[in-house]
mmCIF file of C-alpha atoms in Angstrom:
data_model
loop_
_atom_site.group_PDB
_atom_site.id
_atom_site.type_symbol
_atom_site.label_atom_id
_atom_site.label_comp_id
_atom_site.label_asym_id
_atom_site.label_seq_id
_atom_site.Cartn_x
_atom_site.Cartn_y
_atom_site.Cartn_z
ATOM 1 C CA PHE X 1 8.931 -6.326 75.717
ATOM 2 C CA PRO X 2 8.689 -9.704 77.561
ATOM 3 C CA VAL X 3 12.484 -9.827 77.840
ATOM 4 C CA THR X 4 12.395 -6.501 79.687
ATOM 5 C CA ILE X 5 9.884 -7.869 82.200
ATOM 6 C CA ILE X 6 11.941 -11.026 82.714
ATOM 7 C CA MET X 7 15.141 -9.043 83.231
ATOM 8 C CA PHE X 8 13.343 -6.719 85.662
ATOM 9 C CA PHE X 9 12.276 -9.718 87.739
ATOM 10 C CA LEU X 10 15.694 -11.370 87.575
ATOM 11 C CA ASN X 11 17.404 -8.181 88.736
ATOM 12 C CA ASN X 12 14.859 -7.396 91.474
ATOM 13 C CA TYR X 13 13.621 -10.801 92.640
ATOM 14 C CA LYS X 14 14.442 -10.257 96.320
ATOM 15 C CA GLY X 15 12.546 -6.988 96.524
ATOM 16 C CA ILE X 16 9.575 -8.423 94.655
ATOM 17 C CA SER X 17 9.543 -11.497 96.919
ATOM 18 C CA HIS X 18 9.656 -9.329 100.050
ATOM 19 C CA ILE X 19 6.814 -7.117 98.818
ATOM 20 C CA PHE X 20 4.586 -10.107 98.065
ATOM 21 C CA SER X 21 5.368 -11.780 101.381
ATOM 22 C CA VAL X 22 4.529 -8.598 103.320
ATOM 23 C CA ILE X 23 1.225 -8.346 101.437
ATOM 24 C CA ILE X 24 0.443 -11.999 102.195
ATOM 25 C CA PHE X 25 1.435 -11.751 105.878
ATOM 26 C CA PHE X 26 -0.626 -8.607 106.438
ATOM 27 C CA GLY X 27 -3.506 -10.045 104.414
ATOM 28 C CA PHE X 28 -3.682 -13.173 106.549
ATOM 29 C CA THR X 29 -3.313 -11.093 109.698
ATOM 30 C CA TYR X 30 -6.138 -8.793 108.590
ATOM 31 C CA ILE X 31 -8.406 -11.760 107.851
ATOM 32 C CA PHE X 32 -7.694 -13.852 110.961
ATOM 33 C CA PHE X 33 -6.442 -11.352 113.593
ATOM 34 C CA PRO X 34 -7.620 -7.835 112.664
ATOM 35 C CA LYS X 35 -7.126 -6.460 116.210
ATOM 36 C CA PHE X 36 -3.372 -7.133 116.008
ATOM 37 C CA LEU X 37 -2.956 -4.577 113.236
ATOM 38 C CA THR X 38 -3.753 -1.736 115.634
ATOM 39 C CA ASP X 39 -0.661 -2.526 117.714
ATOM 40 C CA PRO X 40 2.501 -0.938 116.230
ATOM 41 C CA VAL X 41 4.788 -3.323 118.146
ATOM 42 C CA TYR X 42 3.065 -6.311 116.553
ATOM 43 C CA ASP X 43 3.385 -4.671 113.131
ATOM 44 C CA LEU X 44 7.147 -4.244 113.601
ATOM 45 C CA VAL X 45 7.512 -7.838 114.806
ATOM 46 C CA LEU X 46 5.507 -8.970 111.781
ATOM 47 C CA LEU X 47 7.716 -7.003 109.381
ATOM 48 C CA VAL X 48 10.951 -8.301 110.911
ATOM 49 C CA SER X 49 9.749 -11.899 111.005
ATOM 50 C CA CYS X 50 8.447 -11.583 107.440
ATOM 51 C CA PHE X 51 11.879 -10.358 106.310
ATOM 52 C CA PHE X 52 13.716 -13.288 107.874
ATOM 53 C CA VAL X 53 11.175 -15.881 106.736
ATOM 54 C CA THR X 54 11.370 -14.589 103.161
ATOM 55 C CA ASN X 55 15.180 -14.608 103.170
ATOM 56 C CA PHE X 56 15.169 -18.155 104.537
ATOM 57 C CA ALA X 57 12.656 -19.264 101.902
ATOM 58 C CA ILE X 58 14.699 -17.726 99.073
ATOM 59 C CA LYS X 59 17.806 -19.567 100.256
ATOM 60 C CA TYR X 60 15.982 -22.808 101.072
ATOM 61 C CA VAL X 61 14.445 -23.222 97.623
ATOM 62 C CA GLY X 62 17.662 -22.105 95.918
ATOM 63 C CA LEU X 63 16.098 -19.169 94.117
ATOM 64 C CA ASP X 64 19.171 -16.972 94.409
ATOM 65 C CA VAL X 65 21.409 -19.700 92.955
ATOM 66 C CA ALA X 66 19.008 -20.363 90.081
ATOM 67 C CA ILE X 67 18.671 -16.674 89.237
ATOM 68 C CA GLU X 68 22.432 -16.176 89.377
ATOM 69 C CA LYS X 69 22.860 -19.058 86.905
ATOM 70 C CA GLU X 70 20.214 -17.586 84.634
ATOM 71 C CA LEU X 71 21.815 -14.132 84.716
ATOM 72 C CA ASN X 72 25.199 -15.663 83.916
ATOM 73 C CA LYS X 73 23.641 -17.623 81.035
ATOM 74 C CA ILE X 74 22.037 -14.463 79.615
ATOM 75 C CA ALA X 75 25.305 -12.523 79.974
ATOM 76 C CA LYS X 76 27.198 -15.317 78.209
ATOM 77 C CA GLU X 77 24.660 -15.368 75.360
ATOM 78 C CA LYS X 78 24.971 -11.592 75.012
ATOM 79 C CA SER X 79 28.758 -11.731 74.908
ATOM 80 C CA ASP X 80 28.703 -14.521 72.296
ATOM 81 C CA LYS X 81 26.683 -12.396 69.881
#
């Protein structure tokens, strides 16, 4: 069971990261600037900026490289069995 959860994350890490970052961005906006959430233009700007910030963060910390190495390691272990 835990292996299934780990593989789900490894295969879907970008989507999971984007979902969490959208929740965090909108959460902070709701707490500090609740009037901005009534403006659809601001919401679109927030979504687009959140997308680019998350992609930059994934590349900056090297998450995609680390996950690719881990997936290759798991595939190699599977093929060795």
